[in-house]
Amino acid sequence: MRNEKKGEKRISTAKKLWIGIGILALLSPLGLIIPQWFGSEGAWGEWGSDTIEKMVGFMPQGMKRLAQKWEAPMMGYAVPGQGRGLTGESFGYIITGIIGIALTSGLMFLIAKALIRKKNGR
């Protein structure tokens, strides 16, 4: 006997996953808001090389070399036309989160499609 009520719609696992990812994207400004509540200098773990050098007292050479090679495409989670203040910055966090999710999902979809095609010998 199935454990479903008649007429009850079940949400698929993929939909649950996307709902969870969407909620996380909407909560992403907490990484901006909570450090301000506690008076810290920024989101934990998102320090620039200057901040790391200030915190630790030195900057490892390997990190310094890598920091010069990579520049974030959307520096500071900012989007064009974004307002100032906590509301504008929160909006930027959410939009850049959605862009990141879309790019990552699209890339994973293409990789999975290529691997399936390779496995099937096409």
CSV table of C-alpha atoms in Angstrom, one decimal:
chain,number,residue,atom,x,y,z
A,1,MET,CA,0.0,0.0,0.0
A,2,ARG,CA,1.3,3.4,-0.9
A,3,ASN,CA,1.7,6.0,1.7
A,4,GLU,CA,0.2,8.8,-0.3
A,5,LYS,CA,-3.1,10.5,0.1
A,6,LYS,CA,-5.3,10.7,-2.9
A,7,GLY,CA,-4.7,13.9,-4.8
A,8,GLU,CA,-1.6,14.8,-2.8
A,9,LYS,CA,1.2,16.2,-5.0
A,10,ARG,CA,4.7,15.2,-4.1
A,11,ILE,CA,7.6,17.4,-4.7
A,12,SER,CA,10.5,15.8,-6.6
A,13,THR,CA,14.0,15.6,-5.1
A,14,ALA,CA,15.2,18.0,-7.8
A,15,LYS,CA,12.6,20.5,-6.9
A,16,LYS,CA,13.5,20.2,-3.2
A,17,LEU,CA,17.1,20.8,-4.1
A,18,TRP,CA,16.3,23.9,-6.2
A,19,ILE,CA,14.1,25.3,-3.4
A,20,GLY,CA,16.9,24.7,-0.9
A,21,ILE,CA,19.5,26.4,-3.2
A,22,GLY,CA,17.1,29.3,-3.7
A,23,ILE,CA,16.6,29.7,0.0
A,24,LEU,CA,20.4,29.7,0.5
A,25,ALA,CA,20.8,32.4,-2.2
A,26,LEU,CA,18.2,34.5,-0.4
A,27,LEU,CA,20.1,34.0,2.9
A,28,SER,CA,23.5,34.9,1.4
A,29,PRO,CA,23.3,38.5,2.6
A,30,LEU,CA,23.6,37.1,6.2
A,31,GLY,CA,27.4,36.8,5.4
A,32,LEU,CA,27.3,40.6,5.1
A,33,ILE,CA,24.8,41.4,7.8
A,34,ILE,CA,26.1,39.2,10.7
A,35,PRO,CA,29.7,40.5,10.7
A,36,GLN,CA,28.3,44.0,10.9
A,37,TRP,CA,26.2,43.1,13.9
A,38,PHE,CA,29.3,41.8,15.7
A,39,GLY,CA,31.5,44.7,14.5
A,40,SER,CA,33.9,42.5,12.7
A,41,GLU,CA,35.7,43.7,9.5
A,42,GLY,CA,33.9,41.5,7.0
A,43,ALA,CA,32.5,38.1,6.1
A,44,TRP,CA,34.6,35.3,7.6
A,45,GLY,CA,36.9,33.7,5.1
A,46,GLU,CA,36.5,36.3,2.4
A,47,TRP,CA,39.5,38.3,3.3
A,48,GLY,CA,41.7,39.9,0.7
A,49,SER,CA,45.5,39.6,0.8
A,50,ASP,CA,45.8,42.9,2.6
A,51,THR,CA,43.5,41.8,5.4
A,52,ILE,CA,45.2,38.4,5.8
A,53,GLU,CA,48.6,40.1,6.0
A,54,LYS,CA,47.2,42.5,8.7
A,55,MET,CA,45.6,39.6,10.7
A,56,VAL,CA,48.5,37.1,10.5
A,57,GLY,CA,51.4,39.5,10.2
A,58,PHE,CA,52.7,38.2,6.9
A,59,MET,CA,51.5,37.0,3.6
A,60,PRO,CA,52.7,33.6,2.4
A,61,GLN,CA,54.5,33.9,-1.0
A,62,GLY,CA,52.3,31.2,-2.6
A,63,MET,CA,49.1,33.0,-1.6
A,64,LYS,CA,50.6,36.3,-2.8
A,65,ARG,CA,51.4,34.8,-6.2
A,66,LEU,CA,47.9,33.3,-6.6
A,67,ALA,CA,46.2,36.5,-5.5
A,68,GLN,CA,47.9,38.3,-8.4
A,69,LYS,CA,46.7,35.7,-10.9
A,70,TRP,CA,43.0,35.7,-10.0
A,71,GLU,CA,40.6,38.6,-10.0
A,72,ALA,CA,37.0,38.0,-9.2
A,73,PRO,CA,34.7,38.8,-12.1
A,74,MET,CA,32.2,40.6,-9.8
A,75,MET,CA,34.5,42.2,-7.2
A,76,GLY,CA,32.9,42.6,-3.8
A,77,TYR,CA,29.6,40.9,-5.0
A,78,ALA,CA,28.6,44.1,-6.7
A,79,VAL,CA,26.4,44.3,-9.7
A,80,PRO,CA,26.0,47.4,-12.0
A,81,GLY,CA,23.3,49.7,-10.7
A,82,GLN,CA,23.4,48.3,-7.3
A,83,GLY,CA,22.3,50.8,-4.5
A,84,ARG,CA,24.5,51.7,-1.6
A,85,GLY,CA,24.1,50.7,2.0
A,86,LEU,CA,23.1,47.3,3.5
A,87,THR,CA,20.0,46.9,1.3
A,88,GLY,CA,22.0,47.6,-2.0
A,89,GLU,CA,24.8,45.3,-0.9
A,90,SER,CA,22.4,42.6,0.1
A,91,PHE,CA,20.8,42.9,-3.3
A,92,GLY,CA,24.2,42.5,-4.9
A,93,TYR,CA,24.9,39.4,-2.8
A,94,ILE,CA,21.6,37.8,-3.9
A,95,ILE,CA,22.1,38.6,-7.6
A,96,THR,CA,25.7,37.5,-7.7
A,97,GLY,CA,24.6,34.3,-5.9
A,98,ILE,CA,22.0,33.6,-8.5
A,99,ILE,CA,24.5,34.3,-11.3
A,100,GLY,CA,27.0,31.9,-9.7
A,101,ILE,CA,24.3,29.2,-9.2
A,102,ALA,CA,23.2,29.6,-12.9
A,103,LEU,CA,26.8,29.4,-14.2
A,104,THR,CA,27.7,26.4,-12.0
A,105,SER,CA,24.5,24.6,-12.8
A,106,GLY,CA,25.0,25.2,-16.5
A,107,LEU,CA,28.6,24.0,-16.4
A,108,MET,CA,27.6,20.9,-14.5
A,109,PHE,CA,24.8,20.2,-16.9
A,110,LEU,CA,27.2,20.4,-19.9
A,111,ILE,CA,29.8,18.2,-18.2
A,112,ALA,CA,27.2,15.6,-17.3
A,113,LYS,CA,25.8,15.7,-20.9
A,114,ALA,CA,29.3,15.2,-22.4
A,115,LEU,CA,30.1,12.4,-20.0
A,116,ILE,CA,26.8,10.6,-20.8
A,117,ARG,CA,27.5,11.1,-24.5
A,118,LYS,CA,31.0,9.7,-24.1
A,119,LYS,CA,29.7,6.7,-22.1
A,120,ASN,CA,27.2,5.9,-24.8
A,121,GLY,CA,29.9,6.0,-27.4
A,122,ARG,CA,28.5,8.9,-29.4
